[in-house]
């Protein structure tokens, strides 16, 4: 699966400097735990996203490390202190090092 | 003690479904109740949240596919931006050109093969789920307007017969649980009416979005019966009957179910 | 009176034995759960760290109708300034096969030490969140969810 999985972002508009905003992100991924068995009883191998990072022009805002206990199609809601306008970068890294990223513009007045 | 109190609170929260079901059970045809009413408040909130509802991941992929040029043109080039509004509420329907009953998935494939010079998409493939969930979402909130007259009638009759037929090692018919016993407890679950209005739906059990036919396969496995094939005639007939039986309910796709 | 005494003693003993077996099994589960959480804290934060109870709120539904997807919210009482902030948060399960569910790294740029996601629970249990402050202090809180099974087991 080399195609980018569907990623949805929710970044608020009309943000004032110094405001704490809520950001929501979701990525389509099975987060296969490695504990499930197929129809013939065979173990389905682990396949999970391991890391998530939100940054603004290189400065890390929020990071998460996922383990198999995180549900499939992981939704993440977190907060950010909005200081200035810029591009927000959202990046997910899976257990093999494969990366997917999406950007959103943050407009701060 | 705490366990009993919590369980009691949860049962109370299910509300509507619990009322008026001791003694004579009201027929779903007279009082259709969506599966939504049998969910915990958290799962209902998940369905209602346009961002958190994982089904929207497939809808987003479908919206993109709708715009993408393939073969001899994209969907949007013929149907326009708002072309799919109301479409899902008219399916399944007897298709004059194909001379057979088509559900939404069948109609999408008919479009692809006849008008776009593309191959049909496999049932339950990511691409077909994306397109069918996108089209179904465009009718969210609308009531079904399924047509069961003339050529569709024999399909409806066959679907109804399937619904009333006992099957499987547990020897149960859909009718027994979902007509006669809806609202009653089966282990820790409250039995629903088995309504189709939320499909394609994100089932927590699947950890993925899936079609009504996939859910029907799970129903059959539940009574230890051999499931039919996805897209089979038997399931198309049953789908028509279920949609006809659900009249009055609003479409909820992408629904969230357990 | 004297004739009944041995029988009464026998009945008392007969009731006491299975009852104590039940009690000790539930107690054993709770002990195992506590050990699992304690070990995860040591693995993540290092040994000999004092964990205080408080400042951390963990919200999970009282009843989860499917263990594959349980909404989880963690909030830590902290001003999140450059002088006083939350550095890391660890989310641990009492009885999942893998104790650590997720961990988060924050800083003053996060603004608020509040986040939510969806997790998997193998069965009914407590979920703990342990927050590490800027000065290394560890604070913890927990939530409990009862996980129910579907009626038709497929």
PDB file of N, CA and C in Angstrom, chain B residues 2-3 6-7 10 38-40 42-43 46 52-54 186-189 203-205 207 218 221-222 224 258, chain C residues 60-71 118 120 124 126 142 144-146 148-154:
ATOM      1  N   UNK B   2     -22.019  -2.166  42.185  1.00  0.00           N
ATOM      2  CA  UNK B   2     -21.717  -1.064  41.262  1.00  0.00           C
ATOM      3  C   UNK B   2     -21.996  -1.504  39.833  1.00  0.00           C
ATOM      4  N   UNK B   3     -21.671  -2.753  39.549  1.00  0.00           N
ATOM      5  CA  UNK B   3     -21.869  -3.333  38.220  1.00  0.00           C
ATOM      6  C   UNK B   3     -23.340  -3.288  37.859  1.00  0.00           C
ATOM      7  N   UNK B   6     -24.523   0.331  37.277  1.00  0.00           N
ATOM      8  CA  UNK B   6     -24.052   0.818  35.983  1.00  0.00           C
ATOM      9  C   UNK B   6     -24.848   0.193  34.851  1.00  0.00           C
ATOM     10  N   UNK B   7     -25.075  -1.124  34.961  1.00  0.00           N
ATOM     11  CA  UNK B   7     -25.834  -1.822  33.921  1.00  0.00           C
ATOM     12  C   UNK B   7     -27.240  -1.253  33.860  1.00  0.00           C
ATOM     13  N   UNK B  10     -27.257   2.083  32.117  1.00  0.00           N
ATOM     14  CA  UNK B  10     -27.085   1.933  30.670  1.00  0.00           C
ATOM     15  C   UNK B  10     -28.400   1.501  30.034  1.00  0.00           C
ATOM     16  N   UNK B  38     -30.447   1.741  19.593  1.00  0.00           N
ATOM     17  CA  UNK B  38     -29.996   0.628  20.420  1.00  0.00           C
ATOM     18  C   UNK B  38     -28.512   0.740  20.761  1.00  0.00           C
ATOM     19  N   UNK B  39     -27.920   1.888  20.433  1.00  0.00           N
ATOM     20  CA  UNK B  39     -26.504   2.084  20.707  1.00  0.00           C
ATOM     21  C   UNK B  39     -26.303   2.800  22.038  1.00  0.00           C
ATOM     22  N   UNK B  40     -25.088   2.679  22.596  1.00  0.00           N
ATOM     23  CA  UNK B  40     -24.776   3.471  23.790  1.00  0.00           C
ATOM     24  C   UNK B  40     -24.681   4.940  23.369  1.00  0.00           C
ATOM     25  N   UNK B  42     -22.316   6.969  23.716  1.00  0.00           N
ATOM     26  CA  UNK B  42     -21.010   7.279  23.113  1.00  0.00           C
ATOM     27  C   UNK B  42     -20.977   6.902  21.640  1.00  0.00           C
ATOM     28  N   UNK B  43     -21.561   5.758  21.297  1.00  0.00           N
ATOM     29  CA  UNK B  43     -21.544   5.310  19.902  1.00  0.00           C
ATOM     30  C   UNK B  43     -22.459   6.188  19.055  1.00  0.00           C
ATOM     31  N   UNK B  46     -20.644   9.252  18.305  1.00  0.00           N
ATOM     32  CA  UNK B  46     -19.643   8.989  17.272  1.00  0.00           C
ATOM     33  C   UNK B  46     -20.269   9.072  15.883  1.00  0.00           C
ATOM     34  N   UNK B  52     -15.293  12.783  13.780  1.00  0.00           N
ATOM     35  CA  UNK B  52     -14.852  11.576  14.484  1.00  0.00           C
ATOM     36  C   UNK B  52     -15.417  10.287  13.884  1.00  0.00           C
ATOM     37  N   UNK B  53     -16.556  10.369  13.192  1.00  0.00           N
ATOM     38  CA  UNK B  53     -17.169   9.180  12.581  1.00  0.00           C
ATOM     39  C   UNK B  53     -16.195   8.606  11.551  1.00  0.00           C
ATOM     40  N   UNK B  54     -15.609   7.408  11.830  1.00  0.00           N
ATOM     41  CA  UNK B  54     -14.575   6.871  10.925  1.00  0.00           C
ATOM     42  C   UNK B  54     -15.101   6.572   9.523  1.00  0.00           C
ATOM     43  N   UNK B 186     -30.647 -10.004  24.611  1.00  0.00           N
ATOM     44  CA  UNK B 186     -29.972 -11.236  24.193  1.00  0.00           C
ATOM     45  C   UNK B 186     -28.579 -11.102  24.758  1.00  0.00           C
ATOM     46  N   UNK B 187     -28.277 -11.858  25.831  1.00  0.00           N
ATOM     47  CA  UNK B 187     -27.055 -11.636  26.618  1.00  0.00           C
ATOM     48  C   UNK B 187     -26.997 -10.155  27.002  1.00  0.00           C
ATOM     49  N   UNK B 188     -25.882  -9.476  26.709  1.00  0.00           N
ATOM     50  CA  UNK B 188     -25.744  -8.085  27.132  1.00  0.00           C
ATOM     51  C   UNK B 188     -26.252  -7.096  26.107  1.00  0.00           C
ATOM     52  N   UNK B 189     -26.767  -7.590  24.991  1.00  0.00           N
ATOM     53  CA  UNK B 189     -27.248  -6.713  23.928  1.00  0.00           C
ATOM     54  C   UNK B 189     -28.765  -6.609  23.948  1.00  0.00           C
ATOM     55  N   UNK B 203     -18.649  -0.570  11.265  1.00  0.00           N
ATOM     56  CA  UNK B 203     -18.951  -1.462  12.373  1.00  0.00           C
ATOM     57  C   UNK B 203     -17.724  -1.556  13.262  1.00  0.00           C
ATOM     58  N   UNK B 204     -17.889  -1.301  14.549  1.00  0.00           N
ATOM     59  CA  UNK B 204     -16.755  -1.357  15.479  1.00  0.00           C
ATOM     60  C   UNK B 204     -16.135  -2.754  15.458  1.00  0.00           C
ATOM     61  N   UNK B 205     -16.971  -3.762  15.303  1.00  0.00           N
ATOM     62  CA  UNK B 205     -16.504  -5.156  15.252  1.00  0.00           C
ATOM     63  C   UNK B 205     -15.571  -5.385  14.066  1.00  0.00           C
ATOM     64  N   UNK B 207     -13.880  -2.922  12.550  1.00  0.00           N
ATOM     65  CA  UNK B 207     -12.864  -1.867  12.550  1.00  0.00           C
ATOM     66  C   UNK B 207     -12.750  -1.262  11.149  1.00  0.00           C
ATOM     67  N   UNK B 218     -22.741 -11.822   8.439  1.00  0.00           N
ATOM     68  CA  UNK B 218     -22.496 -11.973   9.878  1.00  0.00           C
ATOM     69  C   UNK B 218     -23.746 -12.466  10.601  1.00  0.00           C
ATOM     70  N   UNK B 221     -23.944 -16.184  10.013  1.00  0.00           N
ATOM     71  CA  UNK B 221     -22.946 -16.871  10.827  1.00  0.00           C
ATOM     72  C   UNK B 221     -23.387 -16.893  12.280  1.00  0.00           C
ATOM     73  N   UNK B 222     -24.074 -15.848  12.702  1.00  0.00           N
ATOM     74  CA  UNK B 222     -24.564 -15.755  14.073  1.00  0.00           C
ATOM     75  C   UNK B 222     -25.537 -16.863  14.431  1.00  0.00           C
ATOM     76  N   UNK B 224     -25.358 -19.668  12.855  1.00  0.00           N
ATOM     77  CA  UNK B 224     -24.632 -20.842  12.359  1.00  0.00           C
ATOM     78  C   UNK B 224     -25.241 -21.385  11.079  1.00  0.00           C
ATOM     79  N   UNK B 258     -22.204  -1.370  16.341  1.00  0.00           N
ATOM     80  CA  UNK B 258     -21.223  -2.172  17.065  1.00  0.00           C
ATOM     81  C   UNK B 258     -20.916  -3.454  16.317  1.00  0.00           C
TER      82      UNK B 258
ATOM     83  N   UNK C  60     -13.273   7.592  30.292  1.00  0.00           N
ATOM     84  CA  UNK C  60     -13.665   6.514  29.387  1.00  0.00           C
ATOM     85  C   UNK C  60     -15.138   6.227  29.689  1.00  0.00           C
ATOM     86  N   UNK C  61     -15.899   5.670  28.734  1.00  0.00           N
ATOM     87  CA  UNK C  61     -17.302   5.400  29.033  1.00  0.00           C
ATOM     88  C   UNK C  61     -17.426   4.342  30.138  1.00  0.00           C
ATOM     89  N   UNK C  62     -18.428   4.468  30.984  1.00  0.00           N
ATOM     90  CA  UNK C  62     -18.640   3.485  32.046  1.00  0.00           C
ATOM     91  C   UNK C  62     -18.857   2.100  31.439  1.00  0.00           C
ATOM     92  N   UNK C  63     -19.565   2.077  30.285  1.00  0.00           N
ATOM     93  CA  UNK C  63     -19.804   0.813  29.575  1.00  0.00           C
ATOM     94  C   UNK C  63     -19.416   0.993  28.125  1.00  0.00           C
ATOM     95  N   UNK C  64     -18.544   0.120  27.620  1.00  0.00           N
ATOM     96  CA  UNK C  64     -18.130   0.165  26.205  1.00  0.00           C
ATOM     97  C   UNK C  64     -18.771  -0.996  25.488  1.00  0.00           C
ATOM     98  N   UNK C  65     -19.520  -0.714  24.416  1.00  0.00           N
ATOM     99  CA  UNK C  65     -20.205  -1.841  23.785  1.00  0.00           C
ATOM    100  C   UNK C  65     -19.325  -2.650  22.840  1.00  0.00           C
ATOM    101  N   UNK C  66     -18.113  -2.167  22.580  1.00  0.00           N
ATOM    102  CA  UNK C  66     -17.175  -2.966  21.807  1.00  0.00           C
ATOM    103  C   UNK C  66     -15.754  -2.624  22.216  1.00  0.00           C
ATOM    104  N   UNK C  67     -14.970  -3.606  22.574  1.00  0.00           N
ATOM    105  CA  UNK C  67     -13.611  -3.368  23.057  1.00  0.00           C
ATOM    106  C   UNK C  67     -12.644  -2.880  22.006  1.00  0.00           C
ATOM    107  N   UNK C  68     -13.047  -2.942  20.727  1.00  0.00           N
ATOM    108  CA  UNK C  68     -12.151  -2.519  19.649  1.00  0.00           C
ATOM    109  C   UNK C  68     -12.015  -1.009  19.540  1.00  0.00           C
ATOM    110  N   UNK C  69     -12.984  -0.275  20.089  1.00  0.00           N
ATOM    111  CA  UNK C  69     -12.949   1.175  19.921  1.00  0.00           C
ATOM    112  C   UNK C  69     -13.578   1.853  21.127  1.00  0.00           C
ATOM    113  N   UNK C  70     -12.745   2.288  22.062  1.00  0.00           N
ATOM    114  CA  UNK C  70     -13.211   2.927  23.292  1.00  0.00           C
ATOM    115  C   UNK C  70     -12.660   4.349  23.327  1.00  0.00           C
ATOM    116  N   UNK C  71     -13.529   5.359  23.377  1.00  0.00           N
ATOM    117  CA  UNK C  71     -13.029   6.737  23.409  1.00  0.00           C
ATOM    118  C   UNK C  71     -12.321   7.015  24.737  1.00  0.00           C
ATOM    119  N   UNK C 118      -8.883   7.002  20.514  1.00  0.00           N
ATOM    120  CA  UNK C 118      -9.694   5.790  20.726  1.00  0.00           C
ATOM    121  C   UNK C 118      -8.743   4.635  20.962  1.00  0.00           C
ATOM    122  N   UNK C 120      -8.137   0.312  22.424  1.00  0.00           N
ATOM    123  CA  UNK C 120      -8.721  -1.030  22.469  1.00  0.00           C
ATOM    124  C   UNK C 120      -8.593  -1.565  23.888  1.00  0.00           C
ATOM    125  N   UNK C 124     -12.979  -5.657  30.668  1.00  0.00           N
ATOM    126  CA  UNK C 124     -13.292  -4.609  31.639  1.00  0.00           C
ATOM    127  C   UNK C 124     -12.079  -4.365  32.521  1.00  0.00           C
ATOM    128  N   UNK C 126      -9.310  -0.987  34.499  1.00  0.00           N
ATOM    129  CA  UNK C 126      -8.942   0.417  34.701  1.00  0.00           C
ATOM    130  C   UNK C 126      -7.895   0.809  33.662  1.00  0.00           C
ATOM    131  N   UNK C 142      -7.020   7.554  36.863  1.00  0.00           N
ATOM    132  CA  UNK C 142      -7.507   6.405  36.092  1.00  0.00           C
ATOM    133  C   UNK C 142      -8.994   6.504  35.830  1.00  0.00           C
ATOM    134  N   UNK C 144     -12.379   3.717  34.559  1.00  0.00           N
ATOM    135  CA  UNK C 144     -12.747   2.303  34.487  1.00  0.00           C
ATOM    136  C   UNK C 144     -13.838   2.113  33.449  1.00  0.00           C
ATOM    137  N   UNK C 145     -13.721   1.074  32.633  1.00  0.00           N
ATOM    138  CA  UNK C 145     -14.756   0.788  31.655  1.00  0.00           C
ATOM    139  C   UNK C 145     -15.129  -0.691  31.686  1.00  0.00           C
ATOM    140  N   UNK C 146     -16.417  -0.962  31.616  1.00  0.00           N
ATOM    141  CA  UNK C 146     -16.908  -2.342  31.512  1.00  0.00           C
ATOM    142  C   UNK C 146     -17.081  -2.614  30.027  1.00  0.00           C
ATOM    143  N   UNK C 148     -18.489  -4.879  27.085  1.00  0.00           N
ATOM    144  CA  UNK C 148     -19.491  -5.925  26.870  1.00  0.00           C
ATOM    145  C   UNK C 148     -19.241  -6.653  25.555  1.00  0.00           C
ATOM    146  N   UNK C 149     -19.767  -7.866  25.471  1.00  0.00           N
ATOM    147  CA  UNK C 149     -19.615  -8.676  24.262  1.00  0.00           C
ATOM    148  C   UNK C 149     -20.893  -8.619  23.450  1.00  0.00           C
ATOM    149  N   UNK C 150     -20.749  -8.814  22.140  1.00  0.00           N
ATOM    150  CA  UNK C 150     -21.940  -8.831  21.280  1.00  0.00           C
ATOM    151  C   UNK C 150     -22.797 -10.049  21.605  1.00  0.00           C
ATOM    152  N   UNK C 151     -24.083  -9.941  21.317  1.00  0.00           N
ATOM    153  CA  UNK C 151     -25.022 -11.034  21.599  1.00  0.00           C
ATOM    154  C   UNK C 151     -24.751 -12.225  20.700  1.00  0.00           C
ATOM    155  N   UNK C 152     -24.694 -11.950  19.383  1.00  0.00           N
ATOM    156  CA  UNK C 152     -24.438 -13.027  18.428  1.00  0.00           C
ATOM    157  C   UNK C 152     -22.933 -13.136  18.271  1.00  0.00           C
ATOM    158  N   UNK C 153     -22.336 -14.128  18.890  1.00  0.00           N
ATOM    159  CA  UNK C 153     -20.885 -14.274  18.803  1.00  0.00           C
ATOM    160  C   UNK C 153     -20.563 -14.910  17.465  1.00  0.00           C
ATOM    161  N   UNK C 154     -19.880 -14.132  16.625  1.00  0.00           N
ATOM    162  CA  UNK C 154     -19.620 -14.618  15.258  1.00  0.00           C
ATOM    163  C   UNK C 154     -18.180 -15.100  15.121  1.00  0.00           C
TER     164      UNK C 154
END
